[in-house]
Amino acid sequence: MNQHLAKIRNIRTINYNTPILVPSFSSKGFPHVKELHSYLKEKLTEVSLISTYDLHYEYLELDQIYESDILIVDSGGYERNQEHDISDIYNSFYIAKEWNETLYEKQVRKLHPITDILLVNFDYQEAYPLKKQVQFAQKNFEKFPDFASDFLCKPVSNNKFFIDVDNLTKSIDLLSSFDVVGFTEKELGNSIFDRATSIYRIRKALMHAGLDTPIHIFGCVDPLSIVLYFLCGADIFDGLSWLRFSFKNGTPTYLNHYALSHGLWDRPDNEVKIIGYLENLELLSKLKSQLTLFTQSSDWEELHLKSREVQELKHILARIIKNYE
């Protein structure tokens, strides 16, 4: 079965190939993010994601963020909003500080192209039609020509929670000026199947328009979800679940369970967490290599999945193809 849409794609402005699996950092849910980032930064060799919100409020140090080959600079919308991503198991009450476009641009101007920077456009709280979103983003990116552009596409109405894929695919040419187009995972559909279908349809529309633009899925760094979305045509994945769970053997596991099952039960909690973080980074690096090899051979053995997982992924992909081919 070779009807997947997995492929190595290129981020034009910085000439960097996908797939890219991104460890993200945020003060939202991680109040000690500065210490965490400082401890792990030397391990962030390829890519990392931080937000302008955290830089502005000094939750991260500006001169400490350039360790990786690629730095993805997010808009701060995640930290500003009350909503949590899919992997957040607590949904704890959260109070954000002031955040607006002026503060965002002020912070972006402080960035230096010491490394390759992929900049995400400002994420407005108000909903706008797709054409207006594109116009705002283009004006945003024109102010920072040294950085690659990552357009975060949002729902077009305040009473619509999900991306209008029908409208988007009909207007796909609007996205041609961006280096990367991005979507928040939870806004792509109400189930894993719906989200995978949305990605597949968007990738197909890009292909029909002659565009090989990488697709960035925000808020997704679960290993098995990455494989599914990659098969459907997505290329860049970031999220915080690598700081919430252990990915040992590819399955997200609560850190207490990880400590018990791997003989770390007498270690301090913070030490267990650090061990888990480092192993997660290794796993993401290994998964990237596996995805790359898969694009060259379409050999499912390259993904090193369990037989049941392969069966489910093939079933999902077959149903999507049946519906939209």
PDB file of C-alpha atoms in Angstrom:
ATOM      1  CA  MET A   1       0.000   0.000   0.000  1.00  0.00           C
ATOM      2  CA  ASN A   2       1.910   3.018  -1.284  1.00  0.00           C
ATOM      3  CA  GLN A   3      -0.870   5.591  -1.503  1.00  0.00           C
ATOM      4  CA  HIS A   4       0.387   7.572   1.461  1.00  0.00           C
ATOM      5  CA  LEU A   5       1.424  11.216   1.058  1.00  0.00           C
ATOM      6  CA  ALA A   6       4.596  11.046   3.143  1.00  0.00           C
ATOM      7  CA  LYS A   7       7.465  12.835   1.453  1.00  0.00           C
ATOM      8  CA  ILE A   8      10.588  14.832   2.198  1.00  0.00           C
ATOM      9  CA  ARG A   9       9.731  18.492   1.619  1.00  0.00           C
ATOM     10  CA  ASN A  10      11.803  21.659   1.813  1.00  0.00           C
ATOM     11  CA  ILE A  11      11.394  24.899   3.772  1.00  0.00           C
ATOM     12  CA  ARG A  12      12.403  27.278   0.993  1.00  0.00           C
ATOM     13  CA  THR A  13      13.805  30.339   2.759  1.00  0.00           C
ATOM     14  CA  ILE A  14      16.091  28.368   5.055  1.00  0.00           C
ATOM     15  CA  ASN A  15      16.591  25.408   2.660  1.00  0.00           C
ATOM     16  CA  TYR A  16      15.893  22.796   5.304  1.00  0.00           C
ATOM     17  CA  ASN A  17      14.266  19.432   4.697  1.00  0.00           C
ATOM     18  CA  THR A  18      11.417  17.810   6.591  1.00  0.00           C
ATOM     19  CA  PRO A  19      10.282  15.787   8.499  1.00  0.00           C
ATOM     20  CA  ILE A  20      10.926  17.902  11.580  1.00  0.00           C
ATOM     21  CA  LEU A  21       9.900  16.825  15.084  1.00  0.00           C
ATOM     22  CA  VAL A  22       9.997  19.765  17.449  1.00  0.00           C
ATOM     23  CA  PRO A  23      10.408  19.793  21.248  1.00  0.00           C
ATOM     24  CA  SER A  24       8.452  22.834  22.435  1.00  0.00           C
ATOM     25  CA  PHE A  25       8.794  24.951  25.573  1.00  0.00           C
ATOM     26  CA  SER A  26       6.106  27.053  27.244  1.00  0.00           C
ATOM     27  CA  SER A  27       5.461  28.732  30.558  1.00  0.00           C
ATOM     28  CA  LYS A  28       1.846  27.550  30.309  1.00  0.00           C
ATOM     29  CA  GLY A  29       1.797  24.490  32.532  1.00  0.00           C
ATOM     30  CA  PHE A  30       5.557  24.722  33.110  1.00  0.00           C
ATOM     31  CA  PRO A  31       6.261  27.647  35.473  1.00  0.00           C
ATOM     32  CA  HIS A  32       9.941  26.677  35.756  1.00  0.00           C
ATOM     33  CA  VAL A  33      10.425  26.647  31.988  1.00  0.00           C
ATOM     34  CA  LYS A  34      13.526  28.858  32.179  1.00  0.00           C
ATOM     35  CA  GLU A  35      15.408  26.347  34.308  1.00  0.00           C
ATOM     36  CA  LEU A  36      14.089  23.471  32.206  1.00  0.00           C
ATOM     37  CA  HIS A  37      15.182  25.058  28.941  1.00  0.00           C
ATOM     38  CA  SER A  38      18.564  26.020  30.373  1.00  0.00           C
ATOM     39  CA  TYR A  39      19.225  22.434  31.448  1.00  0.00           C
ATOM     40  CA  LEU A  40      18.136  20.854  28.153  1.00  0.00           C
ATOM     41  CA  LYS A  41      19.227  23.473  25.610  1.00  0.00           C
ATOM     42  CA  GLU A  42      22.503  21.751  24.697  1.00  0.00           C
ATOM     43  CA  LYS A  43      20.496  18.672  23.660  1.00  0.00           C
ATOM     44  CA  LEU A  44      18.355  20.722  21.259  1.00  0.00           C
ATOM     45  CA  THR A  45      20.669  20.264  18.299  1.00  0.00           C
ATOM     46  CA  GLU A  46      18.236  20.326  15.368  1.00  0.00           C
ATOM     47  CA  VAL A  47      15.150  22.304  16.318  1.00  0.00           C
ATOM     48  CA  SER A  48      13.181  23.799  19.206  1.00  0.00           C
ATOM     49  CA  LEU A  49      10.130  25.997  19.653  1.00  0.00           C
ATOM     50  CA  ILE A  50       9.662  28.914  22.018  1.00  0.00           C
ATOM     51  CA  SER A  51       7.099  31.720  22.114  1.00  0.00           C
ATOM     52  CA  THR A  52       7.375  35.470  21.889  1.00  0.00           C
ATOM     53  CA  TYR A  53       5.085  35.704  24.939  1.00  0.00           C
ATOM     54  CA  ASP A  54       7.593  33.821  27.088  1.00  0.00           C
ATOM     55  CA  LEU A  55      10.475  35.932  25.797  1.00  0.00           C
ATOM     56  CA  HIS A  56       8.603  39.165  26.487  1.00  0.00           C
ATOM     57  CA  TYR A  57       7.798  38.201  30.070  1.00  0.00           C
ATOM     58  CA  GLU A  58      11.308  36.776  30.562  1.00  0.00           C
ATOM     59  CA  TYR A  59      10.167  33.226  31.228  1.00  0.00           C
ATOM     60  CA  LEU A  60      12.998  32.429  28.805  1.00  0.00           C
ATOM     61  CA  GLU A  61      16.283  34.267  28.300  1.00  0.00           C
ATOM     62  CA  LEU A  62      16.685  35.854  24.873  1.00  0.00           C
ATOM     63  CA  ASP A  63      20.396  35.066  24.604  1.00  0.00           C
ATOM     64  CA  GLN A  64      19.871  31.388  25.458  1.00  0.00           C
ATOM     65  CA  ILE A  65      17.435  30.340  22.716  1.00  0.00           C
ATOM     66  CA  TYR A  66      19.726  29.886  19.698  1.00  0.00           C
ATOM     67  CA  GLU A  67      21.152  26.428  20.411  1.00  0.00           C
ATOM     68  CA  SER A  68      19.314  24.515  17.675  1.00  0.00           C
ATOM     69  CA  ASP A  69      19.835  24.659  13.897  1.00  0.00           C
ATOM     70  CA  ILE A  70      16.239  25.861  13.508  1.00  0.00           C
ATOM     71  CA  LEU A  71      14.382  28.002  16.014  1.00  0.00           C
ATOM     72  CA  ILE A  72      10.615  28.132  15.612  1.00  0.00           C
ATOM     73  CA  VAL A  73       9.271  31.301  17.201  1.00  0.00           C
ATOM     74  CA  ASP A  74       5.588  31.008  18.036  1.00  0.00           C
ATOM     75  CA  SER A  75       3.133  33.885  18.242  1.00  0.00           C
ATOM     76  CA  GLY A  76       2.265  33.616  21.939  1.00  0.00           C
ATOM     77  CA  GLY A  77      -1.360  32.770  21.222  1.00  0.00           C
ATOM     78  CA  TYR A  78      -1.144  29.491  23.132  1.00  0.00           C
ATOM     79  CA  GLU A  79       0.099  31.271  26.259  1.00  0.00           C
ATOM     80  CA  ARG A  80      -2.498  34.037  25.876  1.00  0.00           C
ATOM     81  CA  ASN A  81      -5.509  31.740  25.539  1.00  0.00           C
ATOM     82  CA  GLN A  82      -7.363  29.778  28.215  1.00  0.00           C
ATOM     83  CA  GLU A  83      -7.614  26.706  25.993  1.00  0.00           C
ATOM     84  CA  HIS A  84      -5.232  23.773  26.395  1.00  0.00           C
ATOM     85  CA  ASP A  85      -3.900  21.353  23.816  1.00  0.00           C
ATOM     86  CA  ILE A  86      -5.029  17.752  23.393  1.00  0.00           C
ATOM     87  CA  SER A  87      -2.166  16.245  25.410  1.00  0.00           C
ATOM     88  CA  ASP A  88      -2.843  18.371  28.514  1.00  0.00           C
ATOM     89  CA  ILE A  89      -4.245  15.930  31.083  1.00  0.00           C
ATOM     90  CA  TYR A  90      -5.089  18.528  33.724  1.00  0.00           C
ATOM     91  CA  ASN A  91      -6.803  21.480  31.999  1.00  0.00           C
ATOM     92  CA  SER A  92      -5.913  23.550  35.049  1.00  0.00           C
ATOM     93  CA  PHE A  93      -7.148  27.115  35.439  1.00  0.00           C
ATOM     94  CA  TYR A  94      -4.780  29.528  33.763  1.00  0.00           C
ATOM     95  CA  ILE A  95      -4.534  33.326  33.862  1.00  0.00           C
ATOM     96  CA  ALA A  96      -2.601  34.968  31.053  1.00  0.00           C
ATOM     97  CA  LYS A  97      -0.936  38.355  31.063  1.00  0.00           C
ATOM     98  CA  GLU A  98      -1.551  41.078  28.506  1.00  0.00           C
ATOM     99  CA  TRP A  99      -0.673  40.051  24.967  1.00  0.00           C
ATOM    100  CA  ASN A 100      -1.246  41.853  21.668  1.00  0.00           C
ATOM    101  CA  GLU A 101       0.261  42.396  18.237  1.00  0.00           C
ATOM    102  CA  THR A 102       2.342  45.373  19.350  1.00  0.00           C
ATOM    103  CA  LEU A 103       4.053  43.352  22.077  1.00  0.00           C
ATOM    104  CA  TYR A 104       4.548  40.457  19.649  1.00  0.00           C
ATOM    105  CA  GLU A 105       6.256  42.643  17.027  1.00  0.00           C
ATOM    106  CA  LYS A 106       8.345  44.392  19.653  1.00  0.00           C
ATOM    107  CA  GLN A 107       9.671  41.040  20.791  1.00  0.00           C
ATOM    108  CA  VAL A 108      10.278  39.673  17.290  1.00  0.00           C
ATOM    109  CA  ARG A 109      12.438  42.717  16.519  1.00  0.00           C
ATOM    110  CA  LYS A 110      14.759  41.654  19.316  1.00  0.00           C
ATOM    111  CA  LEU A 111      15.496  38.319  17.638  1.00  0.00           C
ATOM    112  CA  HIS A 112      18.783  37.823  15.819  1.00  0.00           C
ATOM    113  CA  PRO A 113      19.280  35.461  12.841  1.00  0.00           C
ATOM    114  CA  ILE A 114      22.098  33.663  14.653  1.00  0.00           C
ATOM    115  CA  THR A 115      20.402  30.452  13.598  1.00  0.00           C
ATOM    116  CA  ASP A 116      17.654  29.788  11.048  1.00  0.00           C
ATOM    117  CA  ILE A 117      14.372  31.174  12.364  1.00  0.00           C
ATOM    118  CA  LEU A 118      10.917  30.023  11.339  1.00  0.00           C
ATOM    119  CA  LEU A 119       8.494  32.708  12.483  1.00  0.00           C
ATOM    120  CA  VAL A 120       4.797  32.108  13.175  1.00  0.00           C
ATOM    121  CA  ASN A 121       2.465  35.013  12.381  1.00  0.00           C
ATOM    122  CA  PHE A 122       0.505  36.762  15.132  1.00  0.00           C
ATOM    123  CA  ASP A 123      -2.526  34.763  16.241  1.00  0.00           C
ATOM    124  CA  TYR A 124      -5.506  37.088  16.683  1.00  0.00           C
ATOM    125  CA  GLN A 125      -8.231  36.314  19.206  1.00  0.00           C
ATOM    126  CA  GLU A 126     -10.810  37.542  16.703  1.00  0.00           C
ATOM    127  CA  ALA A 127     -11.737  35.252  13.821  1.00  0.00           C
ATOM    128  CA  TYR A 128     -11.269  36.444  10.230  1.00  0.00           C
ATOM    129  CA  PRO A 129     -12.027  35.049   6.764  1.00  0.00           C
ATOM    130  CA  LEU A 130      -9.143  33.132   5.231  1.00  0.00           C
ATOM    131  CA  LYS A 131      -8.259  35.892   2.759  1.00  0.00           C
ATOM    132  CA  LYS A 132      -8.016  38.429   5.576  1.00  0.00           C
ATOM    133  CA  GLN A 133      -5.889  36.041   7.676  1.00  0.00           C
ATOM    134  CA  VAL A 134      -3.498  35.669   4.753  1.00  0.00           C
ATOM    135  CA  GLN A 135      -3.284  39.435   4.212  1.00  0.00           C
ATOM    136  CA  PHE A 136      -2.536  40.073   7.895  1.00  0.00           C
ATOM    137  CA  ALA A 137       0.130  37.354   7.902  1.00  0.00           C
ATOM    138  CA  GLN A 138       1.792  38.634   4.722  1.00  0.00           C
ATOM    139  CA  LYS A 139       2.066  42.131   6.223  1.00  0.00           C
ATOM    140  CA  ASN A 140       3.448  40.544   9.382  1.00  0.00           C
ATOM    141  CA  PHE A 141       6.133  38.566   7.555  1.00  0.00           C
ATOM    142  CA  GLU A 142       7.110  41.475   5.271  1.00  0.00           C
ATOM    143  CA  LYS A 143       8.411  43.263   8.375  1.00  0.00           C
ATOM    144  CA  PHE A 144      10.820  40.383   9.094  1.00  0.00           C
ATOM    145  CA  PRO A 145      12.324  39.278   5.769  1.00  0.00           C
ATOM    146  CA  ASP A 146      15.272  37.502   7.420  1.00  0.00           C
ATOM    147  CA  PHE A 147      12.968  34.838   8.833  1.00  0.00           C
ATOM    148  CA  ALA A 148      11.117  31.984   7.142  1.00  0.00           C
ATOM    149  CA  SER A 149       7.320  32.257   7.298  1.00  0.00           C
ATOM    150  CA  ASP A 150       5.027  29.796   9.090  1.00  0.00           C
ATOM    151  CA  PHE A 151       1.390  30.756   8.466  1.00  0.00           C
ATOM    152  CA  LEU A 152      -0.920  29.587  11.249  1.00  0.00           C
ATOM    153  CA  CYS A 153      -4.346  29.113   9.684  1.00  0.00           C
ATOM    154  CA  LYS A 154      -7.316  29.487  12.048  1.00  0.00           C
ATOM    155  CA  PRO A 155     -11.100  28.933  11.923  1.00  0.00           C
ATOM    156  CA  VAL A 156     -12.866  31.666   9.963  1.00  0.00           C
ATOM    157  CA  SER A 157     -15.626  32.404  12.476  1.00  0.00           C
ATOM    158  CA  ASN A 158     -15.831  32.785  16.255  1.00  0.00           C
ATOM    159  CA  ASN A 159     -18.652  30.233  16.346  1.00  0.00           C
ATOM    160  CA  LYS A 160     -16.693  27.660  14.336  1.00  0.00           C
ATOM    161  CA  PHE A 161     -14.222  25.611  16.328  1.00  0.00           C
ATOM    162  CA  PHE A 162     -12.704  23.729  13.384  1.00  0.00           C
ATOM    163  CA  ILE A 163     -10.922  24.687  10.180  1.00  0.00           C
ATOM    164  CA  ASP A 164     -13.307  24.933   7.217  1.00  0.00           C
ATOM    165  CA  VAL A 165     -11.445  22.458   5.031  1.00  0.00           C
ATOM    166  CA  ASP A 166     -13.893  22.792   2.136  1.00  0.00           C
ATOM    167  CA  ASN A 167     -13.309  26.538   1.962  1.00  0.00           C
ATOM    168  CA  LEU A 168      -9.572  26.175   2.495  1.00  0.00           C
ATOM    169  CA  THR A 169      -9.047  23.652  -0.287  1.00  0.00           C
ATOM    170  CA  LYS A 170     -11.021  25.814  -2.736  1.00  0.00           C
ATOM    171  CA  SER A 171      -8.791  28.794  -1.862  1.00  0.00           C
ATOM    172  CA  ILE A 172      -5.500  26.923  -1.522  1.00  0.00           C
ATOM    173  CA  ASP A 173      -3.646  29.297  -3.885  1.00  0.00           C
ATOM    174  CA  LEU A 174      -3.877  31.960  -1.180  1.00  0.00           C
ATOM    175  CA  LEU A 175      -1.224  30.030   0.751  1.00  0.00           C
ATOM    176  CA  SER A 176       1.400  30.060  -1.997  1.00  0.00           C
ATOM    177  CA  SER A 177       3.550  32.843  -0.530  1.00  0.00           C
ATOM    178  CA  PHE A 178       4.323  31.067   2.746  1.00  0.00           C
ATOM    179  CA  ASP A 179       7.257  28.767   3.480  1.00  0.00           C
ATOM    180  CA  VAL A 180       5.129  26.627   5.810  1.00  0.00           C
ATOM    181  CA  VAL A 181       1.396  26.416   6.494  1.00  0.00           C
ATOM    182  CA  GLY A 182       0.324  25.397   9.992  1.00  0.00           C
ATOM    183  CA  PHE A 183      -2.751  24.195  11.830  1.00  0.00           C
ATOM    184  CA  THR A 184      -3.463  23.529  15.487  1.00  0.00           C
ATOM    185  CA  GLU A 185      -4.178  19.808  15.820  1.00  0.00           C
ATOM    186  CA  LYS A 186      -7.388  20.202  17.786  1.00  0.00           C
ATOM    187  CA  GLU A 187      -8.811  22.625  15.181  1.00  0.00           C
ATOM    188  CA  LEU A 188      -8.553  20.055  12.384  1.00  0.00           C
ATOM    189  CA  GLY A 189     -11.436  17.887  13.576  1.00  0.00           C
ATOM    190  CA  ASN A 190     -13.308  16.211  16.391  1.00  0.00           C
ATOM    191  CA  SER A 191     -11.570  12.817  16.146  1.00  0.00           C
ATOM    192  CA  ILE A 192      -8.211  11.430  15.106  1.00  0.00           C
ATOM    193  CA  PHE A 193      -9.833  10.205  11.896  1.00  0.00           C
ATOM    194  CA  ASP A 194     -11.301  13.645  11.150  1.00  0.00           C
ATOM    195  CA  ARG A 195      -7.951  15.317  11.785  1.00  0.00           C
ATOM    196  CA  ALA A 196      -6.070  12.846   9.593  1.00  0.00           C
ATOM    197  CA  THR A 197      -8.682  13.337   6.861  1.00  0.00           C
ATOM    198  CA  SER A 198      -8.323  17.123   7.042  1.00  0.00           C
ATOM    199  CA  ILE A 199      -4.550  16.876   6.661  1.00  0.00           C
ATOM    200  CA  TYR A 200      -4.898  14.482   3.730  1.00  0.00           C
ATOM    201  CA  ARG A 201      -7.355  16.782   1.949  1.00  0.00           C
ATOM    202  CA  ILE A 202      -5.194  19.864   2.526  1.00  0.00           C
ATOM    203  CA  ARG A 203      -2.109  18.074   1.225  1.00  0.00           C
ATOM    204  CA  LYS A 204      -3.995  16.860  -1.845  1.00  0.00           C
ATOM    205  CA  ALA A 205      -5.202  20.411  -2.544  1.00  0.00           C
ATOM    206  CA  LEU A 206      -1.652  21.742  -2.254  1.00  0.00           C
ATOM    207  CA  MET A 207      -0.420  19.054  -4.637  1.00  0.00           C
ATOM    208  CA  HIS A 208      -3.121  19.859  -7.192  1.00  0.00           C
ATOM    209  CA  ALA A 209      -2.088  23.524  -7.000  1.00  0.00           C
ATOM    210  CA  GLY A 210       1.539  22.579  -7.647  1.00  0.00           C
ATOM    211  CA  LEU A 211       2.581  23.530  -4.103  1.00  0.00           C
ATOM    212  CA  ASP A 212       4.969  21.376  -2.070  1.00  0.00           C
ATOM    213  CA  THR A 213       4.661  23.553   1.028  1.00  0.00           C
ATOM    214  CA  PRO A 214       5.368  21.743   4.320  1.00  0.00           C
ATOM    215  CA  ILE A 215       2.437  21.404   6.721  1.00  0.00           C
ATOM    216  CA  HIS A 216       3.058  22.146  10.412  1.00  0.00           C
ATOM    217  CA  ILE A 217       0.806  20.523  13.024  1.00  0.00           C
ATOM    218  CA  PHE A 218       0.891  22.572  16.236  1.00  0.00           C
ATOM    219  CA  GLY A 219       0.336  20.743  19.522  1.00  0.00           C
ATOM    220  CA  CYS A 220       1.146  17.233  18.294  1.00  0.00           C
ATOM    221  CA  VAL A 221       4.296  15.380  19.278  1.00  0.00           C
ATOM    222  CA  ASP A 222       2.744  12.005  20.173  1.00  0.00           C
ATOM    223  CA  PRO A 223       4.819   9.418  18.258  1.00  0.00           C
ATOM    224  CA  LEU A 224       1.985   7.350  16.785  1.00  0.00           C
ATOM    225  CA  SER A 225      -0.091  10.421  15.869  1.00  0.00           C
ATOM    226  CA  ILE A 226       2.967  11.856  14.130  1.00  0.00           C
ATOM    227  CA  VAL A 227       3.264   8.732  11.973  1.00  0.00           C
ATOM    228  CA  LEU A 228      -0.430   8.889  10.995  1.00  0.00           C
ATOM    229  CA  TYR A 229      -0.374  12.580  10.149  1.00  0.00           C
ATOM    230  CA  PHE A 230       2.921  12.157   8.292  1.00  0.00           C
ATOM    231  CA  LEU A 231       1.347   9.456   6.116  1.00  0.00           C
ATOM    232  CA  CYS A 232      -1.464  11.920   5.378  1.00  0.00           C
ATOM    233  CA  GLY A 233       0.947  14.625   4.235  1.00  0.00           C
ATOM    234  CA  ALA A 234       2.036  16.626   7.293  1.00  0.00           C
ATOM    235  CA  ASP A 235       5.713  17.415   7.816  1.00  0.00           C
ATOM    236  CA  ILE A 236       6.460  19.412  10.992  1.00  0.00           C
ATOM    237  CA  PHE A 237       5.186  18.471  14.445  1.00  0.00           C
ATOM    238  CA  ASP A 238       5.590  20.267  17.737  1.00  0.00           C
ATOM    239  CA  GLY A 239       4.103  19.930  21.187  1.00  0.00           C
ATOM    240  CA  LEU A 240       4.564  19.793  24.931  1.00  0.00           C
ATOM    241  CA  SER A 241       3.611  16.169  25.600  1.00  0.00           C
ATOM    242  CA  TRP A 242       7.318  15.214  25.602  1.00  0.00           C
ATOM    243  CA  LEU A 243       7.470  17.159  28.895  1.00  0.00           C
ATOM    244  CA  ARG A 244       4.287  15.539  30.259  1.00  0.00           C
ATOM    245  CA  PHE A 245       4.917  11.871  29.483  1.00  0.00           C
ATOM    246  CA  SER A 246       7.653   9.362  28.867  1.00  0.00           C
ATOM    247  CA  PHE A 247       7.749   8.084  25.270  1.00  0.00           C
ATOM    248  CA  LYS A 248       9.681   4.937  26.189  1.00  0.00           C
ATOM    249  CA  ASN A 249       8.970   2.300  23.505  1.00  0.00           C
ATOM    250  CA  GLY A 250       6.884   4.882  21.637  1.00  0.00           C
ATOM    251  CA  THR A 251       3.937   4.880  24.045  1.00  0.00           C
ATOM    252  CA  PRO A 252       3.244   7.995  26.175  1.00  0.00           C
ATOM    253  CA  THR A 253       3.396   6.954  29.816  1.00  0.00           C
ATOM    254  CA  TYR A 254       2.754   8.923  32.994  1.00  0.00           C
ATOM    255  CA  LEU A 255       6.123   9.585  34.642  1.00  0.00           C
ATOM    256  CA  ASN A 256       5.278   7.750  37.875  1.00  0.00           C
ATOM    257  CA  HIS A 257       4.426   4.643  35.868  1.00  0.00           C
ATOM    258  CA  TYR A 258       7.635   5.115  33.911  1.00  0.00           C
ATOM    259  CA  ALA A 259       9.665   5.266  37.147  1.00  0.00           C
ATOM    260  CA  LEU A 260       8.068   2.067  38.488  1.00  0.00           C
ATOM    261  CA  SER A 261       8.301   0.090  35.269  1.00  0.00           C
ATOM    262  CA  HIS A 262      11.928   1.024  34.565  1.00  0.00           C
ATOM    263  CA  GLY A 263      13.460   0.625  38.003  1.00  0.00           C
ATOM    264  CA  LEU A 264      13.730   4.334  38.781  1.00  0.00           C
ATOM    265  CA  TRP A 265      11.394   4.239  41.791  1.00  0.00           C
ATOM    266  CA  ASP A 266      14.102   5.302  44.278  1.00  0.00           C
ATOM    267  CA  ARG A 267      15.173   8.335  42.231  1.00  0.00           C
ATOM    268  CA  PRO A 268      13.889  11.863  43.055  1.00  0.00           C
ATOM    269  CA  ASP A 269      10.950  12.951  40.899  1.00  0.00           C
ATOM    270  CA  ASN A 270      12.921  15.721  39.196  1.00  0.00           C
ATOM    271  CA  GLU A 271      15.666  13.269  38.256  1.00  0.00           C
ATOM    272  CA  VAL A 272      13.119  10.844  36.803  1.00  0.00           C
ATOM    273  CA  LYS A 273      11.636  13.662  34.751  1.00  0.00           C
ATOM    274  CA  ILE A 274      15.023  14.686  33.350  1.00  0.00           C
ATOM    275  CA  ILE A 275      15.850  11.090  32.431  1.00  0.00           C
ATOM    276  CA  GLY A 276      12.486  10.874  30.686  1.00  0.00           C
ATOM    277  CA  TYR A 277      13.007  14.156  28.823  1.00  0.00           C
ATOM    278  CA  LEU A 278      16.396  13.065  27.513  1.00  0.00           C
ATOM    279  CA  GLU A 279      15.045   9.710  26.380  1.00  0.00           C
ATOM    280  CA  ASN A 280      12.143  11.476  24.674  1.00  0.00           C
ATOM    281  CA  LEU A 281      14.552  13.664  22.707  1.00  0.00           C
ATOM    282  CA  GLU A 282      16.427  10.558  21.593  1.00  0.00           C
ATOM    283  CA  LEU A 283      13.193   8.877  20.556  1.00  0.00           C
ATOM    284  CA  LEU A 284      12.070  11.893  18.510  1.00  0.00           C
ATOM    285  CA  SER A 285      15.422  11.935  16.740  1.00  0.00           C
ATOM    286  CA  LYS A 286      15.137   8.216  16.020  1.00  0.00           C
ATOM    287  CA  LEU A 287      11.560   8.603  14.787  1.00  0.00           C
ATOM    288  CA  LYS A 288      12.633  11.348  12.393  1.00  0.00           C
ATOM    289  CA  SER A 289      15.180   8.970  10.879  1.00  0.00           C
ATOM    290  CA  GLN A 290      12.564   6.238  10.574  1.00  0.00           C
ATOM    291  CA  LEU A 291      10.120   8.578   8.826  1.00  0.00           C
ATOM    292  CA  THR A 292      12.837   9.689   6.427  1.00  0.00           C
ATOM    293  CA  LEU A 293      13.716   6.097   5.540  1.00  0.00           C
ATOM    294  CA  PHE A 294      10.040   5.322   5.018  1.00  0.00           C
ATOM    295  CA  THR A 295       9.717   8.085   2.419  1.00  0.00           C
ATOM    296  CA  GLN A 296      12.459   6.395   0.412  1.00  0.00           C
ATOM    297  CA  SER A 297      11.095   2.855   0.524  1.00  0.00           C
ATOM    298  CA  SER A 298       7.421   2.899   1.668  1.00  0.00           C
ATOM    299  CA  ASP A 299       8.464  -0.108   3.744  1.00  0.00           C
ATOM    300  CA  TRP A 300       6.341  -0.244   6.893  1.00  0.00           C
ATOM    301  CA  GLU A 301       9.120  -2.169   8.666  1.00  0.00           C
ATOM    302  CA  GLU A 302      11.134   1.061   8.698  1.00  0.00           C
ATOM    303  CA  LEU A 303       8.616   2.572  11.158  1.00  0.00           C
ATOM    304  CA  HIS A 304       9.250  -0.114  13.805  1.00  0.00           C
ATOM    305  CA  LEU A 305       5.627  -0.195  14.894  1.00  0.00           C
ATOM    306  CA  LYS A 306       3.650  -2.973  16.524  1.00  0.00           C
ATOM    307  CA  SER A 307       1.604  -5.087  14.114  1.00  0.00           C
ATOM    308  CA  ARG A 308      -1.681  -3.813  15.602  1.00  0.00           C
ATOM    309  CA  GLU A 309      -0.539  -0.205  15.143  1.00  0.00           C
ATOM    310  CA  VAL A 310       0.351  -0.816  11.501  1.00  0.00           C
ATOM    311  CA  GLN A 311      -3.010  -2.485  10.973  1.00  0.00           C
ATOM    312  CA  GLU A 312      -4.888   0.502  12.408  1.00  0.00           C
ATOM    313  CA  LEU A 313      -2.872   3.054  10.428  1.00  0.00           C
ATOM    314  CA  LYS A 314      -3.440   1.179   7.194  1.00  0.00           C
ATOM    315  CA  HIS A 315      -7.148   0.923   7.964  1.00  0.00           C
ATOM    316  CA  ILE A 316      -7.415   4.687   8.577  1.00  0.00           C
ATOM    317  CA  LEU A 317      -5.476   5.527   5.435  1.00  0.00           C
ATOM    318  CA  ALA A 318      -7.511   3.119   3.318  1.00  0.00           C
ATOM    319  CA  ARG A 319     -10.777   4.666   4.487  1.00  0.00           C
ATOM    320  CA  ILE A 320      -9.573   8.215   3.802  1.00  0.00           C
ATOM    321  CA  ILE A 321      -8.397   7.244   0.323  1.00  0.00           C
ATOM    322  CA  LYS A 322     -11.699   5.492  -0.399  1.00  0.00           C
ATOM    323  CA  ASN A 323     -13.602   8.630   0.617  1.00  0.00           C
ATOM    324  CA  TYR A 324     -11.479  11.191  -1.257  1.00  0.00           C
ATOM    325  CA  GLU A 325      -9.857   9.516  -4.255  1.00  0.00           C
TER     326      GLU A 325
END
